[in-house]
Short mmCIF file of C-alpha atoms and ligand atoms in Angstrom, two decimals:
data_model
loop_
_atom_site.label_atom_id
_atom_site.label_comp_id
_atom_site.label_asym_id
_atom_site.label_seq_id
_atom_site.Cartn_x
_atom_site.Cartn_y
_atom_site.Cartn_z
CA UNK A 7 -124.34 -192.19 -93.47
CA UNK A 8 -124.03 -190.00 -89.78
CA UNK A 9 -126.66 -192.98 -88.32
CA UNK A 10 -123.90 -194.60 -86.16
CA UNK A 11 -124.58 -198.00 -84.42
CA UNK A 12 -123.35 -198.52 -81.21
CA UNK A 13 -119.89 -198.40 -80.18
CA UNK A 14 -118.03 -201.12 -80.85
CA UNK A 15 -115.28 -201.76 -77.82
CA UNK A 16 -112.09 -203.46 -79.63
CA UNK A 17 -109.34 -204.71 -77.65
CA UNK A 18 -106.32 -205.63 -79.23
CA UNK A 19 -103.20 -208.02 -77.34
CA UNK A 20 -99.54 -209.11 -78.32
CA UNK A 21 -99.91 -211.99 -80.85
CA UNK A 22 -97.29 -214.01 -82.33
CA UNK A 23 -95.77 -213.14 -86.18
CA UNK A 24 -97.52 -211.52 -88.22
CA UNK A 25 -97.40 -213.33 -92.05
CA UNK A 26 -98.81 -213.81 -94.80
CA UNK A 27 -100.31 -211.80 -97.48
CA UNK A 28 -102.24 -208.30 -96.81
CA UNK A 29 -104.44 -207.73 -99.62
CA UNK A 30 -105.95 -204.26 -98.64
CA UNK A 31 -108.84 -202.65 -100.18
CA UNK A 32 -108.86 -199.99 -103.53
CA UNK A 33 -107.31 -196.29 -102.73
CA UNK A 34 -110.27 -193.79 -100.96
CA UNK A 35 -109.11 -190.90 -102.48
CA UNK A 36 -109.20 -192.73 -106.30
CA UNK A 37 -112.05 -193.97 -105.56
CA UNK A 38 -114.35 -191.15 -104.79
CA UNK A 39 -112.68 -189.37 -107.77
CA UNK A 40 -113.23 -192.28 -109.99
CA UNK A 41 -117.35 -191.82 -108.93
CA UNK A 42 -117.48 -187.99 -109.24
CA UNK A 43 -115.66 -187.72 -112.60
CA UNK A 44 -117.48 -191.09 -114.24
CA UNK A 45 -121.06 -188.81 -113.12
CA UNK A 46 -119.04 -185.48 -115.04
CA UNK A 47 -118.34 -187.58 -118.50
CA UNK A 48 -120.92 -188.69 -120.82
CA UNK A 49 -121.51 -192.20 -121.27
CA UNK A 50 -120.42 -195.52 -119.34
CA UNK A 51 -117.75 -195.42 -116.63
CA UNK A 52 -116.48 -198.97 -115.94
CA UNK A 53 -114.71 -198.98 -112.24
CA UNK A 54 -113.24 -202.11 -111.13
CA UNK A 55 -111.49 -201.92 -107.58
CA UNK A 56 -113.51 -199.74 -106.55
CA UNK A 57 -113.14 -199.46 -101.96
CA UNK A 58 -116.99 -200.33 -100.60
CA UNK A 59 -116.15 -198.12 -97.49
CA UNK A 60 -118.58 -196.23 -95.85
CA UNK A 61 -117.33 -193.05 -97.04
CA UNK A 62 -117.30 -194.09 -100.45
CA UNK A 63 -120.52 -195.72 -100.65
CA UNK A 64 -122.32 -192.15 -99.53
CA UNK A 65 -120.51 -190.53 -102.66
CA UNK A 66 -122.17 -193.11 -105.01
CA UNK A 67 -125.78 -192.37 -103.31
CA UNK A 68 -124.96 -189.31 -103.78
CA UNK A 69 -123.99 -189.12 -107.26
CA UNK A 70 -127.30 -191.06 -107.73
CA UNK A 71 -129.06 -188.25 -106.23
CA UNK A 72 -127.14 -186.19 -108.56
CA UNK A 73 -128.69 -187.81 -111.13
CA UNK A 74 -126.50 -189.81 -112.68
CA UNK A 75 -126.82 -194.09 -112.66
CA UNK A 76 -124.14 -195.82 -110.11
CA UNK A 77 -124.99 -199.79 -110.20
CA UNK A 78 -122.73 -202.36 -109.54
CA UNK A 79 -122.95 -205.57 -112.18
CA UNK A 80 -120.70 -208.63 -110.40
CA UNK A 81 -117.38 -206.93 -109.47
CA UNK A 82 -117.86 -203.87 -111.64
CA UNK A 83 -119.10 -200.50 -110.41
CA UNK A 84 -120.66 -198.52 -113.81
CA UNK A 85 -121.08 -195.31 -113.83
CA UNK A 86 -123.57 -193.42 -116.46
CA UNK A 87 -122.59 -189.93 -116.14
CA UNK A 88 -124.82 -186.72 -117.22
CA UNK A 89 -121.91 -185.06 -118.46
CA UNK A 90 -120.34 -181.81 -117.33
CA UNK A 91 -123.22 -179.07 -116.19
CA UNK A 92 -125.61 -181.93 -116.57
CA UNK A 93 -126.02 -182.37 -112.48
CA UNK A 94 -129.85 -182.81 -111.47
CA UNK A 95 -130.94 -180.94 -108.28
CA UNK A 96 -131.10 -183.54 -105.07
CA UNK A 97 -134.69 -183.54 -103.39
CA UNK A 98 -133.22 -184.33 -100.11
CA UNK A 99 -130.21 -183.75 -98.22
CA UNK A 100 -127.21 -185.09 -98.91
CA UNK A 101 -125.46 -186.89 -96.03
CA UNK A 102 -121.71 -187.22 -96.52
CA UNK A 103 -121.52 -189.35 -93.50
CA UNK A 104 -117.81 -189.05 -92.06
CA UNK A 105 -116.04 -187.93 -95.40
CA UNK A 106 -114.19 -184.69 -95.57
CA UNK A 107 -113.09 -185.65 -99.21
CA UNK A 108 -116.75 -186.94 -100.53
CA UNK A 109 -118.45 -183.10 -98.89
CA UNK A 110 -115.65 -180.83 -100.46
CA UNK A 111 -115.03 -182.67 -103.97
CA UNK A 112 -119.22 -182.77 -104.19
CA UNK A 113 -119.34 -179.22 -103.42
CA UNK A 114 -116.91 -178.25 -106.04
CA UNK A 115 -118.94 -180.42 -108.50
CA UNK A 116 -121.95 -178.98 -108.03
CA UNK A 117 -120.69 -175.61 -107.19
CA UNK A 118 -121.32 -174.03 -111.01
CA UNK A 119 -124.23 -176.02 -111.97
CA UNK A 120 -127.44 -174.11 -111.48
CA UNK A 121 -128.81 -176.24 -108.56
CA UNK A 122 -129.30 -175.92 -104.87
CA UNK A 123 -128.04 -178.27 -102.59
CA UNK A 124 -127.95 -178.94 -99.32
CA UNK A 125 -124.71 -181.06 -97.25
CA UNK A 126 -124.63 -182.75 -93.77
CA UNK A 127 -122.61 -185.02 -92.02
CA UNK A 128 -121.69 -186.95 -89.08
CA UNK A 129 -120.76 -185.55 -85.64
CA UNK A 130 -117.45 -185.33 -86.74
CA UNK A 131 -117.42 -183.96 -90.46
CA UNK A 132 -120.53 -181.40 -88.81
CA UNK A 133 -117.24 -180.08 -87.10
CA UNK A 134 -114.96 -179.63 -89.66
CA UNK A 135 -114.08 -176.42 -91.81
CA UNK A 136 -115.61 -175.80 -95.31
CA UNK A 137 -115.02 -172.27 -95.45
CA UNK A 138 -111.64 -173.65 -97.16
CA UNK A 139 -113.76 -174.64 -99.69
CA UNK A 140 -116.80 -172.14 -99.87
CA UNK A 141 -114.41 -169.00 -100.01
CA UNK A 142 -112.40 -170.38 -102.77
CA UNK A 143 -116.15 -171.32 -104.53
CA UNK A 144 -117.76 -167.89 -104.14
CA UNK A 145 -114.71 -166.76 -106.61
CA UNK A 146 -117.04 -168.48 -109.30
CA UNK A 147 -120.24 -167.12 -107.91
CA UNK A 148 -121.34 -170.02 -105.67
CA UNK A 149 -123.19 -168.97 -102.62
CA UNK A 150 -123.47 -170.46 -99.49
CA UNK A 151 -124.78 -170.74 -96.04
CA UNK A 152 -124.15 -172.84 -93.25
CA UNK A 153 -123.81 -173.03 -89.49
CA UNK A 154 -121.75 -170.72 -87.89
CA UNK A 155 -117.91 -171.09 -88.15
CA UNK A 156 -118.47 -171.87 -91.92
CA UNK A 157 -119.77 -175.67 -90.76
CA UNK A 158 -122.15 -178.08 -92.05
CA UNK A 159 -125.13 -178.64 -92.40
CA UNK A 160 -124.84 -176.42 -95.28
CA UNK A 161 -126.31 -175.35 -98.38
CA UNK A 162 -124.87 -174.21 -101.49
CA UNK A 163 -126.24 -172.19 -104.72
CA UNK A 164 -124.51 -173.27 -107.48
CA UNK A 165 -123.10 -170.59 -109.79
CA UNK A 166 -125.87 -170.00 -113.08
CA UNK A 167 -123.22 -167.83 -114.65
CA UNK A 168 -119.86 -168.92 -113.54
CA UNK A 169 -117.15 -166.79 -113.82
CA UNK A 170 -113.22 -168.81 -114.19
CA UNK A 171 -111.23 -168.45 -111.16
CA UNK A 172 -107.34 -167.77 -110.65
CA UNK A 173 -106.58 -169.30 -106.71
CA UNK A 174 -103.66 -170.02 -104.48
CA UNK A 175 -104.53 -172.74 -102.15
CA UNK A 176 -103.56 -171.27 -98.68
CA UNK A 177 -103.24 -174.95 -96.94
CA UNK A 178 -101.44 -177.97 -98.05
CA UNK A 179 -105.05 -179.36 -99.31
CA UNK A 180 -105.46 -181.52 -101.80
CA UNK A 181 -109.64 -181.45 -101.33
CA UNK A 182 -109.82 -177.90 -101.55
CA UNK A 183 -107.58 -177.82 -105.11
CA UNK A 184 -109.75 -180.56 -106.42
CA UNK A 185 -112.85 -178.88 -105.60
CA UNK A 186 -111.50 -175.61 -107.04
CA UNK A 187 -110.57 -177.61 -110.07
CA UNK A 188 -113.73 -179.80 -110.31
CA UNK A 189 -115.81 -176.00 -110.16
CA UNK A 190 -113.67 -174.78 -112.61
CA UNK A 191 -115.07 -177.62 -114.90
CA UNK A 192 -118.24 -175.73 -116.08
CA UNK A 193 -116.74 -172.44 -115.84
CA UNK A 194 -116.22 -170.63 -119.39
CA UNK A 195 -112.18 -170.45 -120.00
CA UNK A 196 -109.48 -171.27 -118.02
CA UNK A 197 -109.32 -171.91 -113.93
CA UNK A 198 -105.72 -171.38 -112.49
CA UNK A 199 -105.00 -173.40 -109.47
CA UNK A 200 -101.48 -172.61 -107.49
CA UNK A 201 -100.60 -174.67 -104.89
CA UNK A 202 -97.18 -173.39 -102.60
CA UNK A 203 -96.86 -177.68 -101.53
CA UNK A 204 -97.51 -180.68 -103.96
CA UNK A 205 -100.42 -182.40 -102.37
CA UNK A 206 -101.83 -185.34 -103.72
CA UNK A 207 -102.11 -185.65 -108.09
CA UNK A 208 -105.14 -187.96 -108.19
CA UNK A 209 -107.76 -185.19 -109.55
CA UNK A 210 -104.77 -184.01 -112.47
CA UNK A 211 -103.81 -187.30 -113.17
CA UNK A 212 -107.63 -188.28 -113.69
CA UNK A 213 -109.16 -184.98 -115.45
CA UNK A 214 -106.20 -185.76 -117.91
CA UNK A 215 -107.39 -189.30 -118.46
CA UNK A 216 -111.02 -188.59 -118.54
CA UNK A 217 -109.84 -185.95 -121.73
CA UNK A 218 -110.02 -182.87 -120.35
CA UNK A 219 -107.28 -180.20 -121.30
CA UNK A 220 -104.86 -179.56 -118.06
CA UNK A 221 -101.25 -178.47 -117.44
CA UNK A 222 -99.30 -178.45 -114.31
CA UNK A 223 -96.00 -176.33 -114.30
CA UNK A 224 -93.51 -176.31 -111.11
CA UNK A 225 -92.68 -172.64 -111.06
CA UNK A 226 -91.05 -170.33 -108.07
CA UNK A 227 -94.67 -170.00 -106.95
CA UNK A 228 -95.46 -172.88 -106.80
CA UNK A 229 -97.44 -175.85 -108.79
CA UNK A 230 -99.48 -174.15 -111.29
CA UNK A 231 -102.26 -176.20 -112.07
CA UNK A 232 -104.65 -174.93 -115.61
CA UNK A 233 -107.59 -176.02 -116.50
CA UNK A 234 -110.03 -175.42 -119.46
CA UNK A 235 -113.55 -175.21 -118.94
CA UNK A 236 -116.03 -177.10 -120.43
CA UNK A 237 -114.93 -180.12 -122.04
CA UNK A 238 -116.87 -183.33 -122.77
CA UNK A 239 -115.26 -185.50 -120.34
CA UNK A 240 -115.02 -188.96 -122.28
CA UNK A 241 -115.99 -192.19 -119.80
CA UNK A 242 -113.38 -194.12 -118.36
CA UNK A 243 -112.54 -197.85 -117.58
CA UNK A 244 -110.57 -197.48 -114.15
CA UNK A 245 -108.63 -200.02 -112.02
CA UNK A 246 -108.52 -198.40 -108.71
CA UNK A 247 -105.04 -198.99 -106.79
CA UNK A 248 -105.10 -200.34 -103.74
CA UNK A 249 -104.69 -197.94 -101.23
CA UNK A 250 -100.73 -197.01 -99.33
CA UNK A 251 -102.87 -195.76 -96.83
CA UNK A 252 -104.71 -198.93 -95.51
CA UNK A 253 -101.71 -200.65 -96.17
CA UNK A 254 -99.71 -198.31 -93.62
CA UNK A 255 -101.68 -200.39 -91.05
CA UNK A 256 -100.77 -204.32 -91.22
CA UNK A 257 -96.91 -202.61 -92.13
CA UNK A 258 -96.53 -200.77 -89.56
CA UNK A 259 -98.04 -203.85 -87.61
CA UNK A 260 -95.48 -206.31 -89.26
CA UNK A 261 -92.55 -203.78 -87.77
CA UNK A 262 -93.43 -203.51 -84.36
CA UNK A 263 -94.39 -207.42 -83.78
CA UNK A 264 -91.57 -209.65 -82.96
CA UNK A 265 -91.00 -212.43 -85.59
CA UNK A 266 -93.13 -211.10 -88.22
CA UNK A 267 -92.86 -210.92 -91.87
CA UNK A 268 -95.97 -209.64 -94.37
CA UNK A 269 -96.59 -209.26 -98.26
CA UNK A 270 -98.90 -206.26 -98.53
CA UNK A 271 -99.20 -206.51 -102.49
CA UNK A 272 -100.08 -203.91 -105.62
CA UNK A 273 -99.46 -200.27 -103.26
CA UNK A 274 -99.52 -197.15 -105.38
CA UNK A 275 -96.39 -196.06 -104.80
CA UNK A 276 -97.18 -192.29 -105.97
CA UNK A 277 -94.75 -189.84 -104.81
CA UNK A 278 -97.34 -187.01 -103.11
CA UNK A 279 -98.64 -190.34 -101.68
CA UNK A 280 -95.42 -192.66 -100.48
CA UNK A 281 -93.63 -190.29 -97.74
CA UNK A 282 -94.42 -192.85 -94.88
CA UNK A 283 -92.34 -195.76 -96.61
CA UNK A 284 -89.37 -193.62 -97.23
CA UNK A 285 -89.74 -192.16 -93.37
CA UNK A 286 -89.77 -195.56 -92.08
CA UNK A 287 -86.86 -196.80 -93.80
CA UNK A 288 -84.91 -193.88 -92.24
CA UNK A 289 -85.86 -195.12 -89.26
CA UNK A 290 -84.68 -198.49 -89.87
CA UNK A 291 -87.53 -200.29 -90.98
CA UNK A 292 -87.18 -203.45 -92.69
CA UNK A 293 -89.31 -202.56 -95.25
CA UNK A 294 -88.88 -203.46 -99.02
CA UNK A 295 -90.18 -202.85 -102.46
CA UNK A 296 -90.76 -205.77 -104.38
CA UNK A 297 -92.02 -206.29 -108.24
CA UNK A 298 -91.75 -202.80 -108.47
CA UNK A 299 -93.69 -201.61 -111.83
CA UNK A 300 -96.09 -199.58 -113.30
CA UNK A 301 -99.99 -199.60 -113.85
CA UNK A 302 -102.38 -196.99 -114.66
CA UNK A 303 -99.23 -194.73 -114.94
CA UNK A 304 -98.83 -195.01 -111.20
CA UNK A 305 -95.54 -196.56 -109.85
CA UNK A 306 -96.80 -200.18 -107.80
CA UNK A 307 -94.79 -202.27 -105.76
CA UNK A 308 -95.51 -205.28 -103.35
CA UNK A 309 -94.27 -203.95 -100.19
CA UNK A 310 -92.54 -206.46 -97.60
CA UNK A 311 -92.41 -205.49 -94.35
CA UNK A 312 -90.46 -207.73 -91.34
CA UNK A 313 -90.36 -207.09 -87.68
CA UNK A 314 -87.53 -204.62 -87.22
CA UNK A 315 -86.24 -204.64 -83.88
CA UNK A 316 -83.88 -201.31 -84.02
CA UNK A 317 -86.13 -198.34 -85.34
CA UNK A 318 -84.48 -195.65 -84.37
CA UNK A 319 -86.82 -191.62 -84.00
CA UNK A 320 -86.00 -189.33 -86.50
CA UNK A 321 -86.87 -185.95 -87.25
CA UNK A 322 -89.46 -186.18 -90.11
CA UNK A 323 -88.57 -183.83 -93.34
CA UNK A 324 -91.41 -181.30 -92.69
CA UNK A 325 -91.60 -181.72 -97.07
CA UNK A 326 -92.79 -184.58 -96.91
CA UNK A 327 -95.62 -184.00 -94.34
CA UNK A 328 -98.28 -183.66 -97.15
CA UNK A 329 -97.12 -186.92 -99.02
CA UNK A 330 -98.32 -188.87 -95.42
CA UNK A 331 -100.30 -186.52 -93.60
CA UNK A 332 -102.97 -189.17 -93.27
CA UNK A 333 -100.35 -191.94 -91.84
CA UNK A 334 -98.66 -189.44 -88.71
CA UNK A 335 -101.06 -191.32 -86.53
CA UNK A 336 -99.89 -194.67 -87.53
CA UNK A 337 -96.41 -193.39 -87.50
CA UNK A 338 -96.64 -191.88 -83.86
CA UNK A 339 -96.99 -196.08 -82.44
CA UNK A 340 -94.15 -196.81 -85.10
CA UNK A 341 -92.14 -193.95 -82.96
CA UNK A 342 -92.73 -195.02 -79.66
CA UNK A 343 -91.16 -198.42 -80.43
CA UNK A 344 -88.29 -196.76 -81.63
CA UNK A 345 -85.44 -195.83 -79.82
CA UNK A 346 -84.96 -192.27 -79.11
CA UNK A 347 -87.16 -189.53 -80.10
CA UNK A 348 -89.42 -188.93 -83.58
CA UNK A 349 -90.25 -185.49 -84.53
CA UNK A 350 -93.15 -184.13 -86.33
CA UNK A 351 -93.13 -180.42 -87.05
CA UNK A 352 -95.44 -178.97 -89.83
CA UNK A 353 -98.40 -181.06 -89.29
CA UNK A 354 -101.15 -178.36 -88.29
CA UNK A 355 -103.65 -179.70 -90.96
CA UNK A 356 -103.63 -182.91 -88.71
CA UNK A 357 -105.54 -181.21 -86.27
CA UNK A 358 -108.85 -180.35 -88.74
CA UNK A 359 -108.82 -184.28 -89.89
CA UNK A 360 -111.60 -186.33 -88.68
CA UNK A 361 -110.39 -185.43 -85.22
CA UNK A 362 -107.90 -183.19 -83.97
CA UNK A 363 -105.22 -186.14 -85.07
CA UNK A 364 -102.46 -184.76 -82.59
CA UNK A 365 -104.73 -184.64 -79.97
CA UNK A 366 -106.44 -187.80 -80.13
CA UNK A 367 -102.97 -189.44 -80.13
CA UNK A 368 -101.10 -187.81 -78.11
CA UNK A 369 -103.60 -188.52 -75.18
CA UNK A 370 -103.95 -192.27 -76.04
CA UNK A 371 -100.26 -193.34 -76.58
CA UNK A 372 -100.13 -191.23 -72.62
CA UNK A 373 -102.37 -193.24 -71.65
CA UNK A 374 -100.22 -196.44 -72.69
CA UNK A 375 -97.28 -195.08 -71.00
CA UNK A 376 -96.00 -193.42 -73.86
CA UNK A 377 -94.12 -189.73 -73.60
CA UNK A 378 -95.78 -187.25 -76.16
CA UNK A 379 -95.19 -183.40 -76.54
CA UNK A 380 -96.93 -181.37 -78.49
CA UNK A 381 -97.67 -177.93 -79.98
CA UNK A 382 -99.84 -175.92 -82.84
CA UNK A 383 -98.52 -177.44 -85.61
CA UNK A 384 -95.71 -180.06 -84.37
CA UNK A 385 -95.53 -183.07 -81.96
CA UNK A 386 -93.11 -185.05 -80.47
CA UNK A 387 -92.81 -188.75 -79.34
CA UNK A 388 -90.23 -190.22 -77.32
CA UNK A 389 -89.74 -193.93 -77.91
CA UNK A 390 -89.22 -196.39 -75.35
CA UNK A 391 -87.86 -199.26 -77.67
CA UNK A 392 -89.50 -202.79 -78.48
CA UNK A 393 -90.35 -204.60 -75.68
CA UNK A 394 -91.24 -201.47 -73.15
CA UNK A 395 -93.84 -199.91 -74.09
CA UNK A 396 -96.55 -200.87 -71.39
CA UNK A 397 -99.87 -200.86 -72.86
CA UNK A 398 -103.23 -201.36 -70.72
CA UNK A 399 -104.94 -197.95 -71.33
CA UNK A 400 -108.07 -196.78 -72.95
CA UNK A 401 -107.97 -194.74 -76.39
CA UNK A 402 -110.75 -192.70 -78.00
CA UNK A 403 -111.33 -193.25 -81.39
CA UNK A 404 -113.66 -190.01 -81.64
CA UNK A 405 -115.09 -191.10 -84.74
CA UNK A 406 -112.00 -191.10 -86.77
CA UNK A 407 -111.23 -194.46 -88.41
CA UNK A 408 -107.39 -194.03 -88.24
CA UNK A 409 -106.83 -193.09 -84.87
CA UNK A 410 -109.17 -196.34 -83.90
CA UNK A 411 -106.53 -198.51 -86.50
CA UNK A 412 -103.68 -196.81 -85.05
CA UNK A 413 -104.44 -197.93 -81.58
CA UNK A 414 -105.26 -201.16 -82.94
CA UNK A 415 -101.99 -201.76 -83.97
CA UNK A 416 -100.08 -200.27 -80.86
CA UNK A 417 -101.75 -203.12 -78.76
CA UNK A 418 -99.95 -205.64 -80.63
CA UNK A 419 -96.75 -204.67 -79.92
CA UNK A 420 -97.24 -203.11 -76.05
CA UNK A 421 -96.97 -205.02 -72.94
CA UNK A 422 -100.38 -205.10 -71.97
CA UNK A 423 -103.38 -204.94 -74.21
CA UNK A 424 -104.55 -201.56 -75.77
CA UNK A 425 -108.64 -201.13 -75.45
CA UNK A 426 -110.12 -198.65 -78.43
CA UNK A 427 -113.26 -197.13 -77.32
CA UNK A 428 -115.27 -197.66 -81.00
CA UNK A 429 -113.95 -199.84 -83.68
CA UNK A 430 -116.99 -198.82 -85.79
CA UNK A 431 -115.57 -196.05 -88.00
CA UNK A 432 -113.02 -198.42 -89.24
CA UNK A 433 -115.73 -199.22 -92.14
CA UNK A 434 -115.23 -195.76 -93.34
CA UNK A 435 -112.04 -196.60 -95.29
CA UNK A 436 -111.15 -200.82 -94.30
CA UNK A 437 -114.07 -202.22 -93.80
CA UNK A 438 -112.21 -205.63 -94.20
CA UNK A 439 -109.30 -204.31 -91.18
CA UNK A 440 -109.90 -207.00 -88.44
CA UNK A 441 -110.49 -210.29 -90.79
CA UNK A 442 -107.53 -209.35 -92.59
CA UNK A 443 -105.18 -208.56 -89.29
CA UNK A 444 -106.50 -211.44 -87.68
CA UNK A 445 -106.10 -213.75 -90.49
CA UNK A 446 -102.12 -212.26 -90.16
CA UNK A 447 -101.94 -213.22 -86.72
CA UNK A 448 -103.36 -210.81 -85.00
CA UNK A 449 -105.47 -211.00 -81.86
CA UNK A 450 -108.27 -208.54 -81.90
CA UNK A 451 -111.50 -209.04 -79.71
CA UNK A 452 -114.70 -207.29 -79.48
CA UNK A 453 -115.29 -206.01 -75.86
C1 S3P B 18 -107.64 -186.35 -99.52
C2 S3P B 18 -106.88 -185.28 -99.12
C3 S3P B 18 -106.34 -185.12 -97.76
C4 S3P B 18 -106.41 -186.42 -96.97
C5 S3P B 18 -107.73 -187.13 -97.15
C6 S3P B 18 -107.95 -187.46 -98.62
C7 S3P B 18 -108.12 -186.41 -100.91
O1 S3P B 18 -107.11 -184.15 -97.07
O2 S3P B 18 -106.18 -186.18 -95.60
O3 S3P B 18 -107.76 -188.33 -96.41
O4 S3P B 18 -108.57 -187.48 -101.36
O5 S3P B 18 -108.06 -185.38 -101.60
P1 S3P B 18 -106.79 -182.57 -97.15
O6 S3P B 18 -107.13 -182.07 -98.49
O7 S3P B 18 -107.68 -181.96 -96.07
O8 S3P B 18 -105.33 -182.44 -96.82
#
């Protein structure tokens, strides 16, 4: 929900090792899909896994004001769903708290049901784009009106007639092609969705599972994605994955901290999800796969990561940028440990994230003594090696969960402790982050 506590001051100091076992939460972006489509299908959705984030939890309450039945029953989140077109109109506003992912995939949802609805957020999700996903909605006949600059608060008209729609993507976005495709559930025929990059799978991968009828072709223009309208999606018994993105944080932690040696087990090892792993073993990470297998149909590996005390910069494969745009932050403290410089080109989405992402980092790591260039849609950061990179500034988190994580994790490698201005929108996606780092070894106090 946007109702922030206080901030909460973290400061976080050089420990020892890190070791042990990380067991991180279930994967955000499976889990809000695994809510949305278990409200589309008819009958009981059985979710086990599930991540009790903040961001997540505002999706269920919202599905519930949706009208569909979200209780959880010991460790088991069920889901009665009211079937595709079945939505009920909300009788209040529905607050998407910090998520970018839960606004746009509940928009497309919604967007050709006959129902009203009106969307807020947080401070920061009230500043993000959702003309991205409006313009692409309007296609179907969805209307909408929100502040100016196409932000939230905002209301949208769901389609009574939809018409299907035939869209190129025009950003590396995964949320905007699931909301196109989640629209193009109650539209009449067939919704085309071409996307230039492969951005994350999760929606295909689940419509498929949940029954519906969908095709994805690599062709010269891209990833054709097709859809038919209208099926009755049948309910699903899900194990959510845990997340590669939480579990960037205590690797990336394990690298950078002398001594150190962690199990983070059970990653979803997806390829449009898994580009950080492979860019940190080109760096020189000693970072390896272990019990690698399948489940779900999603590769899974344990993932051991050990302090690795020559990373060398590298220039990132611009491809790849979608497969880890959310772990660049993380990666930018990896870098300035490294030796040499790390370069990031083809990252402007990072600066419509929860924050501007390039911003918010490249002024922090400056203000640890860490060289950072940047432009539009690239940075750069020059590494000073393990054991000199001083420490002892201040970072903003500005409401943006990974940036306060990130910073997190740079204090246990710098000289001097690392102060992070708000820990509280950690919650959003790892609500169990410092129990779990500390019970690694790391030394994180509360201001
Ligand atoms: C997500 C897509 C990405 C990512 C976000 C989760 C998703 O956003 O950054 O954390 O679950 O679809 P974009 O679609 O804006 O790239």
């Amino acid at each position: 929900m946007s109702s922030h506590g206080a901030p909460i001051p973290m400061i976080s100091a050089k420990c020892g090792p890190l070791s042990g076992i990380a067991d991180v939460p279930g994967d955000k972006s499976i889990s809000h899909r695994s809510l949305i489509l278990g409200a589309m299908a008819v009958g009981e959705t059985r979710i086990t896994g599930l991540l009790e984030g903040d961001d997540v939890l505002d999706t269920a309450r919202a599905m519930r004001s949706f009208g569909a039945e979200v209780e959880k029953v010991a460790d088991v989140y069920v889901v009665h769903g009211v079937g595709v077109g079945g939505f009920a109109e909300p009788d209040h506003v529905i607050d998407c708290g910090n998520s970018g992912t839960g606004v746009r995939l509940l928009m497309g949802a919604m967007a050709t049901t006959d129902i009203s609805v009106t969307f807020t957020g947080d401070a920061s999700l009230n500043g993000r784009p959702m003309a991205r996903v409006t313009d692409p909605l309007a296609l179907f006949g969805t209307q909408s009106v929100g502040r100016r600059g196409g932000r939230l608060p905002m209301t949208l008209v769901g389609a009574a007639d939809p018409i299907p729609v035939r869209y190129t993507v025009p950003m590396p976005s995964a949320q905007v092609k699931s909301a196109v495709l989640l629209a193009g559930l109650n539209a009449p025929g067939k919704t085309v969705v071409i996307e230039h990059e492969a951005t994350r799978d999760h929606t295909e991968r689940m419509l498929k599972g949940f029954g519906a009828e969908i095709t994805v072709e690599d062709t010269d223009a891209g990833r054709v994605i097709t859809l038919t309208g209208q099926p009755e999606l049948r309910p699903q018994t899900i194990a959510v994955p845990r997340d590669p993105s939480s579990a960037a944080f205590p690797v990336c932690a394990a690298l950078i901290t002398e001594g150190s040696d962690v199990l983070v087990p059970g990653i979803g090892l997806n390829p449009t999800r898994a580009g950080l792993f492979t860019t940190l073993r080109e760096m020189g990470a000693d970072l390896t796969y272990e019990n690698e297998r399948t489940e779900g149909g999603e590769p899974v590996a344990d993932l051991r990561a050990r302090f690795s005390p020559n990373l060398k910069g590298i220039e990132v494969d611009p491809t790849r940028a979608a497969s880890m745009i959310d772990e660049y932050p993380v990666l930018s403290v990896v870098a300035a440990f490294a030796e040499g410089q790390t370069v990031m080109r083809g990252v402007k989405e990072l600066r419509v994230k929860e924050s501007d992402r390039i911003d918010a980092m490249a002024k922090g790591l400056r203000a640890n003594g860490v060289e950072v260039d940047e432009g539009e849609d690239w940075w750069i950061v020059t590494g000073r090696g393990h054991g000199n990179v001083p420490g002892g500034g201040t970072c903003a988190a500005r409401l943006d969960h990974r940036i306060a994580m990130s910073f997190i994790v740079l204090g246990m490698g710098t000289e001097a402790p690392v102060t992070v201005d708000d820990g509280g929108p950690i919650t959003t996606s790892f609500p169990i982050f410092e129990p779990l780092m500390a019970s690694l070894g790391a030394k994180i106090t509360r201001a």
